[in-house]
Short mmCIF file of C-alpha atoms in Angstrom, two decimals:
data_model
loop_
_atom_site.label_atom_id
_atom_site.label_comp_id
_atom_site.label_asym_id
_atom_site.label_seq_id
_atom_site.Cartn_x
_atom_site.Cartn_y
_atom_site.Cartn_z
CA UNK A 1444 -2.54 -5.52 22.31
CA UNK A 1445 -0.36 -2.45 22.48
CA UNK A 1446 -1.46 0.96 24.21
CA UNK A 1447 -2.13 2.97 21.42
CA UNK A 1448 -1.15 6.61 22.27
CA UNK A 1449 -3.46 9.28 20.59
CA UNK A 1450 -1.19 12.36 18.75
CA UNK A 1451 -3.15 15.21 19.05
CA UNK A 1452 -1.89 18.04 17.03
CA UNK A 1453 -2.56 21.91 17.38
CA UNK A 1454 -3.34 23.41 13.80
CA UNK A 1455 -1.66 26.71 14.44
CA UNK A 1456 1.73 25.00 16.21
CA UNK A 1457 1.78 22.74 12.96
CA UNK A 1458 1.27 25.60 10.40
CA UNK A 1459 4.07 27.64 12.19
CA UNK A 1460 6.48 24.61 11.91
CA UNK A 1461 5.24 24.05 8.62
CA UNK A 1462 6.07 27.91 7.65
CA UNK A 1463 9.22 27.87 9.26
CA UNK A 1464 11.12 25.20 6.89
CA UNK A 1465 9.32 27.51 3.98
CA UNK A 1466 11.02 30.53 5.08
CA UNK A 1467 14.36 28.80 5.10
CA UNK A 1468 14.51 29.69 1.23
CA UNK A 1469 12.66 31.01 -1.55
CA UNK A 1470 13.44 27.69 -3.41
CA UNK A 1471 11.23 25.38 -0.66
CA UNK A 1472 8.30 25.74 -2.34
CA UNK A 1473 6.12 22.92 -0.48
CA UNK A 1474 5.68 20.92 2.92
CA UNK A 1475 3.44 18.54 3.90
CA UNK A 1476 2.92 17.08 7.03
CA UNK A 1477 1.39 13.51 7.03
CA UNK A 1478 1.02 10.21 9.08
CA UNK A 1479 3.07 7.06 8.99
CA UNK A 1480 0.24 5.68 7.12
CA UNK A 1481 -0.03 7.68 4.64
CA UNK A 1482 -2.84 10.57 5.53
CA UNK A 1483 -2.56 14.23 4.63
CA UNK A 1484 -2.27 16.26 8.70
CA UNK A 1485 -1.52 19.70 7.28
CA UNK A 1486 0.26 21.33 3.97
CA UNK A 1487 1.45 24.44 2.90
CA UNK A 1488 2.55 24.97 -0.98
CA UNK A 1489 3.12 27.28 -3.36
CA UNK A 1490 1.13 26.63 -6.21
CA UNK A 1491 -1.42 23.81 -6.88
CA UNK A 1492 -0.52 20.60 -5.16
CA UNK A 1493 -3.06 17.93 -4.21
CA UNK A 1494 -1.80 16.82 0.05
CA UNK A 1495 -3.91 13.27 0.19
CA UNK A 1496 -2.18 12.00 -2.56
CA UNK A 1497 1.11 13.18 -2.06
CA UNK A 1498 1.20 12.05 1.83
CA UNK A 1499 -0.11 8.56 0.57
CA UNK A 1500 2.46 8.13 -2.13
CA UNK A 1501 5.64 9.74 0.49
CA UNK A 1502 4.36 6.64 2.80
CA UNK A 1503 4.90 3.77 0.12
CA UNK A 1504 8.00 5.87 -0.44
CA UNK A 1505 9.54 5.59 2.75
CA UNK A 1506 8.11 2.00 3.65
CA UNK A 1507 9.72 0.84 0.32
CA UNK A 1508 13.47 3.04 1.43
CA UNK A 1509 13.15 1.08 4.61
CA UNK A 1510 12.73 -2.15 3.49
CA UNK A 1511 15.89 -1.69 0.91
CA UNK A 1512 18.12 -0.84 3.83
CA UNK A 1513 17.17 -4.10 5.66
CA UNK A 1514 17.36 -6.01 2.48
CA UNK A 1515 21.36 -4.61 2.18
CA UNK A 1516 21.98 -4.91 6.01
CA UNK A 1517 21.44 -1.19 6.62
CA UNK A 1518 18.85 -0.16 9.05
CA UNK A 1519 16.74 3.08 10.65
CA UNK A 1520 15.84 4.47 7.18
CA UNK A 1521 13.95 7.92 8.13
CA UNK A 1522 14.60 10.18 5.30
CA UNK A 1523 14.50 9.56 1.49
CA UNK A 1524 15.70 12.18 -0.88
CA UNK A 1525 14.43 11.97 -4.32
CA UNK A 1526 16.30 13.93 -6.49
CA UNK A 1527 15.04 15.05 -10.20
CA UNK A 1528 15.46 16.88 -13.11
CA UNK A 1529 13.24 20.05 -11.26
CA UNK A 1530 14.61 19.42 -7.95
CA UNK A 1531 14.33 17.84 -4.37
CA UNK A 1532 11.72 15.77 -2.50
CA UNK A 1533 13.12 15.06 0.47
CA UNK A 1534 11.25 12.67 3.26
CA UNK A 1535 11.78 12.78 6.55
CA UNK A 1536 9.99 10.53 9.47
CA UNK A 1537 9.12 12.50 12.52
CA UNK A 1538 8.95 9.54 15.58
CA UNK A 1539 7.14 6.44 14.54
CA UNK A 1540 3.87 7.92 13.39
CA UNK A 1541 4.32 11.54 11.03
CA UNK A 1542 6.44 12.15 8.19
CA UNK A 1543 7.29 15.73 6.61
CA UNK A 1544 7.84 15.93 2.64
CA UNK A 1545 9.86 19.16 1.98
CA UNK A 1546 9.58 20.05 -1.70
CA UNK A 1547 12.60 22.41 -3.30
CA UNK A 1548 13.27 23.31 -6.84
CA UNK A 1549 17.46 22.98 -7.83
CA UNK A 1550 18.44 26.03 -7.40
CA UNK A 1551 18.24 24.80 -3.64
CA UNK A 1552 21.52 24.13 -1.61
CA UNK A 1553 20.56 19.82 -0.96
CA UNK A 1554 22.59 20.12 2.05
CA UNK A 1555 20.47 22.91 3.40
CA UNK A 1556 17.12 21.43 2.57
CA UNK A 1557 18.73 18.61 4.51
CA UNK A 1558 19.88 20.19 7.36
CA UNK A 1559 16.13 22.40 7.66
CA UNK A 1560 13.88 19.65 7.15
CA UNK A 1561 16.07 17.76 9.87
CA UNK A 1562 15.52 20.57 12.21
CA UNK A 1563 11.74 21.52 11.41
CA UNK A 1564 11.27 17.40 12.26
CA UNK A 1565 13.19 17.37 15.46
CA UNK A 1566 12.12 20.93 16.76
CA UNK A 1567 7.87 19.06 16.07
CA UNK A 1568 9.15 15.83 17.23
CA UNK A 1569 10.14 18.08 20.91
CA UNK A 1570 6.77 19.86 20.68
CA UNK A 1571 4.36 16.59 20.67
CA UNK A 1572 6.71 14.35 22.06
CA UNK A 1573 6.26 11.48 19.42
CA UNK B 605 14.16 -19.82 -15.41
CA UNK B 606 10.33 -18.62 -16.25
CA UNK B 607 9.30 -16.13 -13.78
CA UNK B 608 5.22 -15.07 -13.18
CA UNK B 609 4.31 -12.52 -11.83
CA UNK B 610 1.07 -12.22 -10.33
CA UNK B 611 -1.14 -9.53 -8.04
CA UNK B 612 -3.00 -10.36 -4.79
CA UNK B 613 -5.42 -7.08 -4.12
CA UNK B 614 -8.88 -6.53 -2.00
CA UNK B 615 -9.92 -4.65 0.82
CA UNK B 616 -7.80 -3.48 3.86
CA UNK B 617 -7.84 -6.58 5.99
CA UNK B 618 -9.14 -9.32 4.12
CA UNK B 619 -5.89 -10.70 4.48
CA UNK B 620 -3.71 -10.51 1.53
CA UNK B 621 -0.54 -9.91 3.96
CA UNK B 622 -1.69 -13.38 5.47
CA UNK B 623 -1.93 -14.72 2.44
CA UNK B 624 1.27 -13.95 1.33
CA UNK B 625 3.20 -15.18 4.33
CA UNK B 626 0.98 -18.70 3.93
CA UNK B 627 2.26 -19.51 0.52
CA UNK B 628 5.15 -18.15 0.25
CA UNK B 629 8.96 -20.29 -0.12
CA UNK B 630 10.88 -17.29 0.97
CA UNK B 631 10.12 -15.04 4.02
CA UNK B 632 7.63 -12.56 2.52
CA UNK B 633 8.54 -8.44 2.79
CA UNK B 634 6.08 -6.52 3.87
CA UNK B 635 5.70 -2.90 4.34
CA UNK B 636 3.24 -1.94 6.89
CA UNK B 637 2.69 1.11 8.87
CA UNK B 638 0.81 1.58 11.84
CA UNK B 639 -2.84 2.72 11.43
CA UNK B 640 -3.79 6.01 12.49
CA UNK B 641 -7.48 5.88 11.10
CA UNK B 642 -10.61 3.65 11.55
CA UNK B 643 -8.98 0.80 10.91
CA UNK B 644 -7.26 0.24 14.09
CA UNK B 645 -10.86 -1.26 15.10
CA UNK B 646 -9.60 -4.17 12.86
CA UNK B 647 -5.63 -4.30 13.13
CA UNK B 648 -2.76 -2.32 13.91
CA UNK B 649 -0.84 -1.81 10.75
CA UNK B 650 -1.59 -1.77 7.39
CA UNK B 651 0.50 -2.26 3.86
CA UNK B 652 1.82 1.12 2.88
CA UNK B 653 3.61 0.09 -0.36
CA UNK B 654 3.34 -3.39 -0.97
CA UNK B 655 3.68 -7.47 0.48
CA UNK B 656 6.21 -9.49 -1.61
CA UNK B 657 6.42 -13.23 -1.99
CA UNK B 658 7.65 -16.10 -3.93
CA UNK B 659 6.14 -19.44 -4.76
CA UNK B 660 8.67 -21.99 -6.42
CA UNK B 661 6.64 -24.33 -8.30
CA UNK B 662 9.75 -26.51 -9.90
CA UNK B 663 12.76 -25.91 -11.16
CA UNK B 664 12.16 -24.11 -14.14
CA UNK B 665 9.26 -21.54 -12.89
CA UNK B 666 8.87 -19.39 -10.00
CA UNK B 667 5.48 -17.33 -9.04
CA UNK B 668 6.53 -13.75 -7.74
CA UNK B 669 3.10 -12.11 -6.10
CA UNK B 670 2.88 -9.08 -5.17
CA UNK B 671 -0.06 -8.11 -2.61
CA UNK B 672 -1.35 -4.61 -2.73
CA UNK B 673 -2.27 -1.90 0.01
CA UNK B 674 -6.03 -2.14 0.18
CA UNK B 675 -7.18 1.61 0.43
CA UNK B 676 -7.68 3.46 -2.48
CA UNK B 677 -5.70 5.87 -1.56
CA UNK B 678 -2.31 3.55 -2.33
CA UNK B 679 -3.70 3.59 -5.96
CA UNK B 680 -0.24 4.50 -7.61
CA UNK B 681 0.52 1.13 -5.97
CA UNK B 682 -1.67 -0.81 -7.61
CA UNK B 683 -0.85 1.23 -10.64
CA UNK B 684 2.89 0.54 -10.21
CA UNK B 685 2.03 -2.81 -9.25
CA UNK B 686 0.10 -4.04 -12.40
CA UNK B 687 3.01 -3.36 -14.77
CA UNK B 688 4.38 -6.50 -16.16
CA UNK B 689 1.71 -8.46 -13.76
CA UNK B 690 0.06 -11.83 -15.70
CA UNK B 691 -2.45 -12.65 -13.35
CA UNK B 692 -5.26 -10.72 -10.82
CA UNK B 693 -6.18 -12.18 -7.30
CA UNK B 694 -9.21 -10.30 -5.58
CA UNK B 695 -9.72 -11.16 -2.01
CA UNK B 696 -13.10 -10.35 -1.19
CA UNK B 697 -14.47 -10.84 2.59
CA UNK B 698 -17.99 -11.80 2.86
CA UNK B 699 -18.68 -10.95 6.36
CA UNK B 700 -18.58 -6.91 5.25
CA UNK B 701 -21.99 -5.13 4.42
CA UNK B 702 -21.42 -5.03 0.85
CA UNK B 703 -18.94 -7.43 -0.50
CA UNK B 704 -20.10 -7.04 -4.06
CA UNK B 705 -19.47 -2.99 -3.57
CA UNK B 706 -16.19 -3.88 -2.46
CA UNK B 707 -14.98 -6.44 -5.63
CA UNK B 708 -16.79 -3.71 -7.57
CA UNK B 709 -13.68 -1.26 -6.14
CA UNK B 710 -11.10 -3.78 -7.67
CA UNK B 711 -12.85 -4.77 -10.47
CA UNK B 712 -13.00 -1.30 -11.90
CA UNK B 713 -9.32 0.22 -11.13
CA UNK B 714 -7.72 -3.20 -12.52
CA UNK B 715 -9.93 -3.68 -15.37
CA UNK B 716 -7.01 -3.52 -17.50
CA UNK B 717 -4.68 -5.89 -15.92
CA UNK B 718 -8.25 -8.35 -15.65
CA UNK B 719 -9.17 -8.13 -19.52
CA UNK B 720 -5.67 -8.88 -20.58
CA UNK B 721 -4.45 -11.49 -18.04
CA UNK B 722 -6.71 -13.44 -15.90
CA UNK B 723 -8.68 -13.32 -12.54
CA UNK B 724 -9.58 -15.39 -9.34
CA UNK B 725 -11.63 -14.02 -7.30
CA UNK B 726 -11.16 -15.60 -3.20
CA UNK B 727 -14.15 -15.20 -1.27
CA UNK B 728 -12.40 -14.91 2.82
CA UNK B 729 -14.47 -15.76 6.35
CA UNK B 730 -17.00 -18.21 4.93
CA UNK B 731 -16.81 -19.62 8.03
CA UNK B 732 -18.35 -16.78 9.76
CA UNK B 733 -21.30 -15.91 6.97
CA UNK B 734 -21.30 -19.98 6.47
CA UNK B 735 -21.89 -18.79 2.99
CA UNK B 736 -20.97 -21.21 0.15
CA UNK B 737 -23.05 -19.90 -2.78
CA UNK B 738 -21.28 -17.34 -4.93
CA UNK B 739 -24.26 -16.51 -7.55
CA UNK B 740 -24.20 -13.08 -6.75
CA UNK B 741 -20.38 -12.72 -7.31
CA UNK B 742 -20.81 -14.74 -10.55
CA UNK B 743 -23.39 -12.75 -11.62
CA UNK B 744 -22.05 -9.14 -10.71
CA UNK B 745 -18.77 -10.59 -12.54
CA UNK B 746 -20.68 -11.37 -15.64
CA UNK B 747 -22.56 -8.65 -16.01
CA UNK B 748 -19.12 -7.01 -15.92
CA UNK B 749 -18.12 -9.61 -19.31
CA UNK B 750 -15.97 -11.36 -16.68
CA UNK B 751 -15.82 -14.88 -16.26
CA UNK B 752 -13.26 -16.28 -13.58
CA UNK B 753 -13.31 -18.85 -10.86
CA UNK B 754 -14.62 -17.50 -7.54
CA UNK B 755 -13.63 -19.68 -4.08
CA UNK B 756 -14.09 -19.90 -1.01
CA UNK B 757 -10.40 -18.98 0.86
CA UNK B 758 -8.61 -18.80 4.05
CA UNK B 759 -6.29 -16.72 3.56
CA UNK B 760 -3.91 -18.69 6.55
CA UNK B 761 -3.94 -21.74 4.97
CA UNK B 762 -1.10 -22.77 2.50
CA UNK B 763 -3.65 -25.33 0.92
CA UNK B 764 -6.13 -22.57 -0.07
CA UNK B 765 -4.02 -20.34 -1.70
CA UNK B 766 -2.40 -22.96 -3.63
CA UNK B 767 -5.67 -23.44 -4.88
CA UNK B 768 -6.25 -19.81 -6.09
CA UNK B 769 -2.54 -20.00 -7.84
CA UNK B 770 -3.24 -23.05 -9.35
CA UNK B 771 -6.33 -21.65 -10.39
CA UNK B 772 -5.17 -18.29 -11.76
CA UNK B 773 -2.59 -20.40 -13.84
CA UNK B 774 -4.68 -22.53 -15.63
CA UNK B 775 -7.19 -19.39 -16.30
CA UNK B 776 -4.30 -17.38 -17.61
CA UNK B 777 -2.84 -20.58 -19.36
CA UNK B 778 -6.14 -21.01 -21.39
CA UNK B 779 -7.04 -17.45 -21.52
#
């Protein structure tokens, strides 16, 4: 069986990475930080928005954009960017075990939301080394 | 070509992944994710979105099934899942505390997709309760107005599951 390595995860260093792709714009309105699997870790939104069901649904999500890449010969499929008539979702896997859903409306730049949720992942991915 | 389309769902673990790769003709997709929660007592990843495979059964007909995530909190799955679905497999494993609790689970979020197609229900690891009377599933299914086949399954073996398609056809054929 494989060593399974716990991920423990300090509330406030979460929250301020959390914050941090929030401030990037006033048109990032949500972020949720959730495992591989599909749990709710942490979330920070304007407005009402339910975490457990949103981090479960972002899992199928990016499960389902991985196995399309294989199925076309693509491969490494760690961000999905859903793209609607109110704005952005965009996906992003941190390691093998989180995942960060960034929430924007349109008036949002889609290469900037890019860019920022790539960095807020990365910068946590340094931080707990997953 | 006819195409079915039918649903394997049940409790994380009872083996509807296993299932799936057992009776499939194609290689089965699976989504899985490793497990961060209590289930990594019991394995290592679990379905995230959903386990695809195909039975050909001649020339004319194949049998798509789609097998569900297990927890209820992949319901959209099983939501998305049911569309267009013309048949309902629930694995149910007898060695848990509560196995009726569990079909219950099933039973109640695809109560639609049961009362207008058809149901099997597989009972899994007989071999460890040794447990080859299924009144109480019969009964807790009619008392729900359901009445459907239930077996005894392993979900590894080809044989078995053949059994529960062949079963869910001819319920859903005469239904």
């Amino acid at each position: 069986m494989a060593e399974k390595k716990e991920i423990v995860l300090k509330k406030s260093v979460v929250v301020q990475h959390l914050k941090s792709l929030l401030s990037v714009s006033d048109s990032i309105y949500g972020v949720v930080l959730s495992t591989l699997d599909g749990h709710a870790v942490s979330s920070l939104f304007e407005g009402d928005h339910e975490d457990s069901k949103l981090a479960a649904m972002t899992s199928s999500c990016l499960a389902l954009g991985e196995k399309i890449a294989v199925e076309v010969k693509q491969k490494g499929c760690d961000f999905v960017i859903i793209q609607n008539q109110d704005g952005y979702v965009a996906i992003k896997k941190i390691g093998t075990r989180l995942v960060v859903t960034a929430l924007a409306h349109t008036s949002i730049n889609l290469g900037m939301l890019l860019s920022s949720t790539q960095n807020m992942a990365s910068r946590l991915a340094d931080e707990i080394s997953v | 070509m006819s195409e079915l389309k039918f649903v394997i769902t049940g409790t994380a673990g009872v083996g509807k992944t296993t299932a799936i790769a057992a009776i499939s003709d194609i290689p089965p997709v699976s989504t899985d994710a490793e497990t961060t929660d209590e289930l990594r007592e019991l394995k290592q990843a679990t379905t995230v979105a959903f386990d695809f495979g195909e039975v050909i059964v001649n020339e004319d007909t194949r049998v798509r099934i789609y097998g569900t995530p297990g927890q209820d909190r992949f319901r959209h799955m099983w939501e998305i899942l049911s569309e267009g679905a013309l048949g309902l497999v629930i694995l149910v494993d007898d060695s848990r505390p509560d196995p009726i609790a569990d079909l219950d689970i099933y039973v109640s979020n695809f109560k639609q997709l049961i009362d207008e197609t058809g149901l099997v229900v597989g009972v899994t690891r007989t071999e460890v309760t040794q447990n080859q009377e299924f009144s109480p599933y019969y009964e807790y299914l009619e008392s729900n107005d359901i009445f459907c086949p239930v077996m005894a399954v392993d979900p590894r073996r080809r044989e078995d599951m053949a059994d529960v398609m062949d079963a869910l056809m001819a319920v859903v054929e005469y239904a």
